Tab-separated table of C-alpha atoms in Angstrom:
chain	number	residue	atom	x	y	z
A	2	UNK	CA	-55.380	22.852	-26.018
A	3	UNK	CA	-51.875	24.058	-26.966
A	4	UNK	CA	-52.278	26.891	-24.460
A	5	UNK	CA	-53.364	24.419	-21.820
A	6	UNK	CA	-50.446	22.096	-22.652
A	7	UNK	CA	-48.010	25.019	-22.373
A	8	UNK	CA	-49.610	26.022	-19.108
A	9	UNK	CA	-49.357	22.522	-17.815
A	10	UNK	CA	-45.719	22.177	-18.757
A	11	UNK	CA	-44.760	25.461	-17.013
A	12	UNK	CA	-45.625	24.376	-13.490
A	13	UNK	CA	-43.668	21.155	-14.110
A	14	UNK	CA	-40.623	23.116	-15.225
A	15	UNK	CA	-40.992	25.313	-12.085
A	16	UNK	CA	-41.344	22.301	-9.776
A	17	UNK	CA	-38.281	20.850	-11.434
A	18	UNK	CA	-36.263	23.965	-10.888
A	19	UNK	CA	-37.414	24.102	-7.299
A	20	UNK	CA	-36.255	20.549	-6.749
A	21	UNK	CA	-32.831	21.311	-8.402
A	22	UNK	CA	-32.468	24.322	-6.129
A	23	UNK	CA	-33.309	22.221	-3.131
A	24	UNK	CA	-30.748	19.641	-4.239
A	25	UNK	CA	-28.079	22.356	-4.455
A	26	UNK	CA	-27.597	22.586	-8.217
A	27	UNK	CA	-28.059	26.268	-8.371
A	28	UNK	CA	-26.812	26.922	-4.821
A	29	UNK	CA	-24.400	29.735	-4.178
A	30	UNK	CA	-20.769	28.505	-4.255
A	31	UNK	CA	-19.989	30.501	-1.250
A	32	UNK	CA	-22.765	28.825	0.791
A	33	UNK	CA	-21.629	25.439	-0.395
A	34	UNK	CA	-18.021	26.102	0.679
A	35	UNK	CA	-19.335	27.431	4.095
A	36	UNK	CA	-21.472	24.257	4.502
A	37	UNK	CA	-18.542	22.045	3.649
A	38	UNK	CA	-16.376	23.939	6.090
A	39	UNK	CA	-19.050	23.651	8.784
A	40	UNK	CA	-19.310	19.914	8.128
A	41	UNK	CA	-15.636	19.485	8.317
A	42	UNK	CA	-15.308	21.337	11.541
A	43	UNK	CA	-18.138	19.224	13.058
A	44	UNK	CA	-16.423	16.048	11.996
A	45	UNK	CA	-13.165	17.256	13.459
A	46	UNK	CA	-14.906	17.967	16.750
A	47	UNK	CA	-16.152	14.360	16.976
A	48	UNK	CA	-13.309	13.154	19.246
A	49	UNK	CA	-13.628	11.125	22.423
A	50	UNK	CA	-12.199	13.800	24.784
A	51	UNK	CA	-14.529	16.509	23.513
A	52	UNK	CA	-17.807	14.836	22.748
A	53	UNK	CA	-17.576	11.273	24.212
A	54	UNK	CA	-21.224	10.321	24.130
A	55	UNK	CA	-21.926	11.245	20.528
A	56	UNK	CA	-18.596	9.860	19.392
A	57	UNK	CA	-19.262	6.491	21.015
A	58	UNK	CA	-22.792	6.480	19.635
A	59	UNK	CA	-21.542	7.097	16.043
A	60	UNK	CA	-18.753	4.484	16.563
A	61	UNK	CA	-21.246	1.769	17.628
A	62	UNK	CA	-23.692	2.611	14.800
A	63	UNK	CA	-20.943	2.470	12.229
A	64	UNK	CA	-19.711	-0.857	13.679
A	65	UNK	CA	-23.232	-2.365	13.441
A	66	UNK	CA	-23.542	-1.133	9.876
A	67	UNK	CA	-20.227	-2.675	8.853
A	68	UNK	CA	-20.935	-5.876	10.634
A	69	UNK	CA	-24.279	-6.140	8.776
A	70	UNK	CA	-22.676	-5.520	5.454
A	71	UNK	CA	-19.765	-8.035	6.112
A	72	UNK	CA	-22.344	-10.627	7.190
A	73	UNK	CA	-24.327	-10.178	3.960
A	74	UNK	CA	-21.109	-10.379	1.814
A	75	UNK	CA	-19.924	-13.469	3.706
A	76	UNK	CA	-23.415	-15.152	3.276
A	77	UNK	CA	-23.301	-14.439	-0.437
A	78	UNK	CA	-19.815	-16.158	-0.583
A	79	UNK	CA	-20.652	-18.884	1.881
A	80	UNK	CA	-19.103	-21.584	-0.334
A	81	UNK	CA	-15.761	-19.920	-0.376
A	82	UNK	CA	-16.058	-19.172	3.393
A	83	UNK	CA	-16.827	-22.898	4.176
A	84	UNK	CA	-13.877	-23.941	2.006
A	85	UNK	CA	-11.452	-21.632	3.878
A	86	UNK	CA	-12.765	-22.951	7.273
A	87	UNK	CA	-12.308	-26.507	6.271
A	88	UNK	CA	-8.751	-25.692	5.112
A	89	UNK	CA	-7.928	-23.975	8.419
A	90	UNK	CA	-9.412	-26.938	10.221
A	91	UNK	CA	-7.128	-29.355	8.271
A	92	UNK	CA	-4.126	-27.205	8.986
A	93	UNK	CA	-4.876	-27.014	12.604
A	94	UNK	CA	-5.280	-30.730	12.795
A	95	UNK	CA	-1.979	-31.377	10.991
A	96	UNK	CA	-0.199	-28.812	13.319
A	97	UNK	CA	-1.255	-30.514	16.553
A	98	UNK	CA	-1.018	-34.202	15.380
A	99	UNK	CA	2.277	-35.973	16.028
A	100	UNK	CA	3.920	-37.709	13.079
A	101	UNK	CA	6.709	-37.652	10.521
A	102	UNK	CA	5.007	-34.677	8.842
A	103	UNK	CA	5.947	-32.361	11.738
A	104	UNK	CA	9.328	-31.478	10.165
A	105	UNK	CA	7.508	-30.061	7.186
A	106	UNK	CA	5.056	-28.298	9.322
A	107	UNK	CA	7.807	-26.695	11.405
A	108	UNK	CA	9.584	-25.707	8.174
A	109	UNK	CA	6.414	-24.070	6.795
A	110	UNK	CA	5.811	-22.262	10.175
A	111	UNK	CA	9.372	-20.958	10.191
A	112	UNK	CA	9.220	-19.728	6.658
A	113	UNK	CA	5.755	-18.177	7.125
A	114	UNK	CA	6.894	-16.254	10.273
A	115	UNK	CA	10.039	-15.035	8.520
A	116	UNK	CA	8.021	-13.841	5.498
A	117	UNK	CA	5.427	-12.176	7.744
A	118	UNK	CA	8.224	-10.340	9.587
A	119	UNK	CA	9.574	-8.766	6.427
A	120	UNK	CA	6.069	-8.060	5.032
A	121	UNK	CA	5.245	-6.314	8.260
A	122	UNK	CA	8.399	-4.181	7.995
A	123	UNK	CA	7.588	-3.302	4.386
A	124	UNK	CA	4.146	-2.188	5.312
A	125	UNK	CA	5.570	-0.031	8.184
A	126	UNK	CA	7.940	1.547	5.563
A	127	UNK	CA	5.320	2.736	3.190
A	128	UNK	CA	2.112	3.098	5.105
A	129	UNK	CA	1.111	6.584	6.412
A	130	UNK	CA	1.248	8.648	3.174
A	131	UNK	CA	5.027	9.047	3.128
A	132	UNK	CA	5.561	9.261	6.904
A	133	UNK	CA	6.302	5.586	7.437
A	134	UNK	CA	9.318	4.078	9.236
A	135	UNK	CA	12.430	3.730	7.020
A	136	UNK	CA	12.778	0.049	7.577
A	137	UNK	CA	15.034	-0.506	4.551
A	138	UNK	CA	17.731	1.671	6.061
A	139	UNK	CA	17.160	0.180	9.580
A	140	UNK	CA	16.638	-3.499	8.857
A	141	UNK	CA	16.796	-4.826	5.246
A	142	UNK	CA	19.808	-2.832	4.136
A	143	UNK	CA	21.910	-3.858	7.086
A	144	UNK	CA	20.684	-7.474	6.680
A	145	UNK	CA	21.763	-7.598	3.091
A	146	UNK	CA	25.142	-5.884	3.964
A	147	UNK	CA	25.840	-8.501	6.705
A	148	UNK	CA	25.074	-11.374	4.326
A	149	UNK	CA	27.351	-9.866	1.650
A	150	UNK	CA	30.243	-9.350	4.012
A	151	UNK	CA	29.816	-12.900	5.458
A	152	UNK	CA	29.609	-14.365	1.987
A	153	UNK	CA	33.006	-12.936	1.040
A	154	UNK	CA	34.547	-13.785	4.400
A	155	UNK	CA	33.343	-17.375	4.409
A	156	UNK	CA	33.626	-17.833	0.678
A	157	UNK	CA	30.208	-19.510	0.868
A	158	UNK	CA	26.535	-18.693	1.266
A	159	UNK	CA	25.626	-21.885	3.067
A	160	UNK	CA	24.738	-20.076	6.333
A	161	UNK	CA	22.110	-21.414	8.724
A	162	UNK	CA	18.517	-20.960	7.410
A	163	UNK	CA	16.803	-17.716	8.322
A	164	UNK	CA	16.183	-16.248	10.819
A	165	UNK	CA	19.920	-15.908	11.299
A	166	UNK	CA	21.412	-15.738	14.819
A	167	UNK	CA	22.834	-12.467	16.043
A	168	UNK	CA	26.121	-13.336	14.361
A	169	UNK	CA	26.329	-15.220	11.026
A	170	UNK	CA	28.571	-18.225	11.499
A	171	UNK	CA	30.640	-19.650	8.651
A	172	UNK	CA	29.698	-23.256	7.773
A	173	UNK	CA	32.083	-26.037	8.941
A	174	UNK	CA	32.421	-27.662	5.493
A	175	UNK	CA	34.686	-26.094	2.966
A	176	UNK	CA	33.172	-23.338	0.927
A	177	UNK	CA	33.181	-22.747	-2.684
A	178	UNK	CA	36.422	-22.331	-4.490
A	179	UNK	CA	38.078	-19.006	-4.330
A	180	UNK	CA	36.446	-16.313	-6.312
A	181	UNK	CA	33.272	-18.247	-6.815
A	182	UNK	CA	30.996	-15.847	-4.873
A	183	UNK	CA	29.200	-13.690	-7.424
A	184	UNK	CA	26.566	-10.961	-7.265
A	185	UNK	CA	23.939	-13.420	-8.471
A	186	UNK	CA	24.794	-15.850	-5.582
A	187	UNK	CA	24.204	-13.196	-2.944
A	188	UNK	CA	21.051	-11.839	-4.665
A	189	UNK	CA	19.613	-15.397	-4.567
A	190	UNK	CA	20.498	-15.717	-0.849
A	191	UNK	CA	18.573	-12.569	0.157
A	192	UNK	CA	15.895	-12.688	-2.573
A	193	UNK	CA	13.094	-14.042	-0.270
A	194	UNK	CA	13.574	-11.297	2.443
A	195	UNK	CA	13.856	-8.492	-0.211
A	196	UNK	CA	10.740	-9.629	-2.103
A	197	UNK	CA	8.687	-9.990	0.964
A	198	UNK	CA	9.680	-6.536	2.061
A	199	UNK	CA	8.844	-5.140	-1.372
A	200	UNK	CA	5.440	-6.813	-1.221
A	201	UNK	CA	4.873	-5.161	2.074
A	202	UNK	CA	5.609	-1.769	0.667
A	203	UNK	CA	3.120	-2.523	-2.130
A	204	UNK	CA	0.379	-3.316	0.478
A	205	UNK	CA	1.270	-0.160	2.404
A	206	UNK	CA	0.387	1.906	-0.758
A	207	UNK	CA	-3.234	0.735	-0.697
A	208	UNK	CA	-4.593	3.220	1.919
A	209	UNK	CA	-4.239	6.302	-0.307
A	210	UNK	CA	-5.804	4.414	-3.170
A	211	UNK	CA	-8.854	3.259	-1.181
A	212	UNK	CA	-9.243	6.755	0.498
A	213	UNK	CA	-9.343	8.582	-2.899
A	214	UNK	CA	-11.532	5.887	-4.477
A	215	UNK	CA	-14.109	6.116	-1.641
A	216	UNK	CA	-14.027	9.817	-1.747
A	217	UNK	CA	-14.681	9.876	-5.463
A	218	UNK	CA	-17.483	7.405	-5.374
A	219	UNK	CA	-19.332	8.854	-2.319
A	220	UNK	CA	-18.720	12.535	-3.375
A	221	UNK	CA	-17.361	13.403	0.077
A	222	UNK	CA	-14.051	15.100	0.743
A	223	UNK	CA	-11.772	13.234	3.197
A	224	UNK	CA	-10.034	15.274	5.857
A	225	UNK	CA	-6.579	14.495	4.490
A	226	UNK	CA	-3.922	17.080	3.513
A	227	UNK	CA	-2.459	14.945	0.651
A	228	UNK	CA	-5.947	14.559	-0.973
A	229	UNK	CA	-6.635	18.403	-0.582
A	230	UNK	CA	-3.222	19.122	-2.209
A	231	UNK	CA	-4.179	16.652	-5.065
A	232	UNK	CA	-7.526	18.513	-5.561
A	233	UNK	CA	-5.792	21.802	-5.641
A	234	UNK	CA	-3.266	20.502	-8.101
A	235	UNK	CA	-6.108	19.359	-10.469
A	236	UNK	CA	-7.630	22.830	-10.253
A	237	UNK	CA	-4.364	24.638	-11.081
A	238	UNK	CA	-2.929	22.243	-13.616
A	239	UNK	CA	-1.785	24.808	-16.110
A	240	UNK	CA	-0.326	27.320	-13.574
A	241	UNK	CA	2.204	24.963	-11.963
A	242	UNK	CA	5.617	26.629	-12.218
A	243	UNK	CA	7.892	25.272	-9.466
A	244	UNK	CA	9.711	21.905	-9.789
A	245	UNK	CA	7.804	20.023	-7.121
A	246	UNK	CA	4.389	20.952	-8.623
A	247	UNK	CA	5.621	19.979	-12.182
A	248	UNK	CA	7.019	16.606	-10.847
A	249	UNK	CA	3.748	15.797	-9.145
A	250	UNK	CA	1.867	16.778	-12.303
A	251	UNK	CA	4.114	14.520	-14.299
A	252	UNK	CA	3.446	11.535	-12.069
A	253	UNK	CA	-0.268	12.231	-12.299
A	254	UNK	CA	-0.265	12.438	-16.192
A	255	UNK	CA	1.848	9.316	-16.536
A	256	UNK	CA	-0.454	7.353	-14.260
A	257	UNK	CA	-3.536	8.751	-15.809
A	258	UNK	CA	-2.523	8.368	-19.501
A	259	UNK	CA	-0.257	5.311	-19.639
A	260	UNK	CA	-2.239	3.195	-17.086
A	261	UNK	CA	-0.651	-0.117	-15.993
A	262	UNK	CA	2.776	0.587	-17.449
A	263	UNK	CA	2.736	4.185	-16.013
A	264	UNK	CA	2.095	2.839	-12.509
A	265	UNK	CA	4.787	0.163	-13.043
A	266	UNK	CA	7.294	2.836	-14.063
A	267	UNK	CA	6.480	4.965	-11.002
A	268	UNK	CA	6.690	1.928	-8.696
A	269	UNK	CA	9.876	0.578	-10.138
A	270	UNK	CA	12.181	3.373	-9.015
A	271	UNK	CA	12.631	4.983	-5.611
A	272	UNK	CA	9.824	7.571	-5.871
A	273	UNK	CA	8.774	9.691	-2.914
A	274	UNK	CA	5.771	10.896	-4.876
A	275	UNK	CA	4.239	7.471	-5.330
A	276	UNK	CA	1.543	8.309	-2.743
A	277	UNK	CA	0.232	10.826	-5.308
A	278	UNK	CA	0.150	7.895	-7.880
A	279	UNK	CA	-2.116	5.920	-5.471
A	280	UNK	CA	-4.337	8.962	-4.885
A	281	UNK	CA	-4.552	9.585	-8.694
A	282	UNK	CA	-5.498	5.936	-9.347
A	283	UNK	CA	-8.185	5.954	-6.710
A	284	UNK	CA	-9.526	9.376	-7.862
A	285	UNK	CA	-9.845	8.238	-11.475
A	286	UNK	CA	-11.299	4.850	-10.451
A	287	UNK	CA	-8.453	2.723	-11.876
A	288	UNK	CA	-9.250	-1.004	-11.280
A	289	UNK	CA	-7.785	-2.456	-8.072
A	290	UNK	CA	-5.898	-5.257	-9.698
A	291	UNK	CA	-4.375	-2.871	-12.299
A	292	UNK	CA	-3.023	-0.618	-9.532
A	293	UNK	CA	-1.955	-3.335	-7.032
A	294	UNK	CA	-0.523	-5.688	-9.728
A	295	UNK	CA	1.621	-2.891	-11.225
A	296	UNK	CA	2.683	-1.750	-7.807
A	297	UNK	CA	3.536	-5.244	-6.623
A	298	UNK	CA	5.634	-6.094	-9.670
A	299	UNK	CA	7.370	-2.693	-9.589
A	300	UNK	CA	8.210	-2.670	-5.935
A	301	UNK	CA	8.759	-6.405	-5.124
A	302	UNK	CA	10.663	-7.310	-8.234
A	303	UNK	CA	12.127	-4.354	-10.174
A	304	UNK	CA	12.809	-1.730	-7.511
A	305	UNK	CA	13.866	-4.439	-4.946
A	306	UNK	CA	16.591	-5.802	-7.270
A	307	UNK	CA	17.890	-2.238	-7.919
A	308	UNK	CA	18.169	-1.647	-4.210
A	309	UNK	CA	19.753	-5.064	-3.515
A	310	UNK	CA	22.381	-4.504	-6.279
A	311	UNK	CA	23.244	-1.124	-4.782
A	312	UNK	CA	23.791	-2.492	-1.296
A	313	UNK	CA	25.622	-5.623	-2.481
A	314	UNK	CA	28.004	-3.654	-4.722
A	315	UNK	CA	28.687	-1.080	-2.027
A	316	UNK	CA	29.720	-3.826	0.457
A	317	UNK	CA	31.442	-6.180	-2.100
A	318	UNK	CA	35.180	-6.060	-1.294
A	319	UNK	CA	36.598	-6.927	-4.693
A	320	UNK	CA	34.191	-4.735	-6.544
A	321	UNK	CA	35.073	-1.755	-4.373
A	322	UNK	CA	38.774	-2.488	-4.908
A	323	UNK	CA	38.309	-2.714	-8.624
A	324	UNK	CA	36.441	0.684	-8.656
A	325	UNK	CA	39.129	2.254	-6.597
A	326	UNK	CA	41.823	1.057	-8.940
A	327	UNK	CA	39.915	2.265	-11.956
A	328	UNK	CA	39.429	5.685	-10.391
A	329	UNK	CA	43.217	5.655	-9.449
């Protein structure tokens, strides 16, 4: 019976080995890399101007699958969906109904559009894996500079409410007493715009995180140069010699080992390598709210105040004069 048991176990082992071989466990690494390269080339060839019929077919199939998944998720959360629809209906009714409440409605609409404008500029600044539009230099920086110059010229910050006209006009009433304009007064005046812009930059950092997280959970390799560079860096961790590689490795180690406070530290300073932090968090499956919470606090509060202070000090007349006199 022992011989029969041994004989019966042997075929099972052989069958298991065949299955593992079929699943690719013992496949040749060269053949695996060739298969991955072939799959990647096939994915890259799926474009509308080369293979329109198959591309549109896959597009519609993927759309149907996503719609089905979203419908199931919405049905599972039907209570929350119904509450949101009722809230939107109440807001719509209040918006189109005449009454004394319209001044509050207009105020909220004005503030919402102003905040959405700066959030959108922040998203454009950080989205695209470091290739975004530099909206701080083009929009927010000049805006803070104009408010700073106008505050010292008018000796007041009681300008018209945002959005400002093309030219900031000094208020008719008398301003504050001479020398009363301080850094904190100007910071408070531009805090809303700066924080909304910082929140937009935090939202713009989410695509690298979601891309790396989805790749790790699915086992697929996305066709992205930054993610390929990240994978190569993980493979050659010990052999990094140049400064750029060691800097990227330091960001990765800080985010991976310190966690929330490491992400907060990387997000709180002007850091061109923060895309790598998002990819690292996604690759190592850091919880979403840990990553986004630290990024939001770092970019919308800490980093934003540093940038505001730099611009305000640069365009503050009396501070520049004091620095010149000290240097002299």
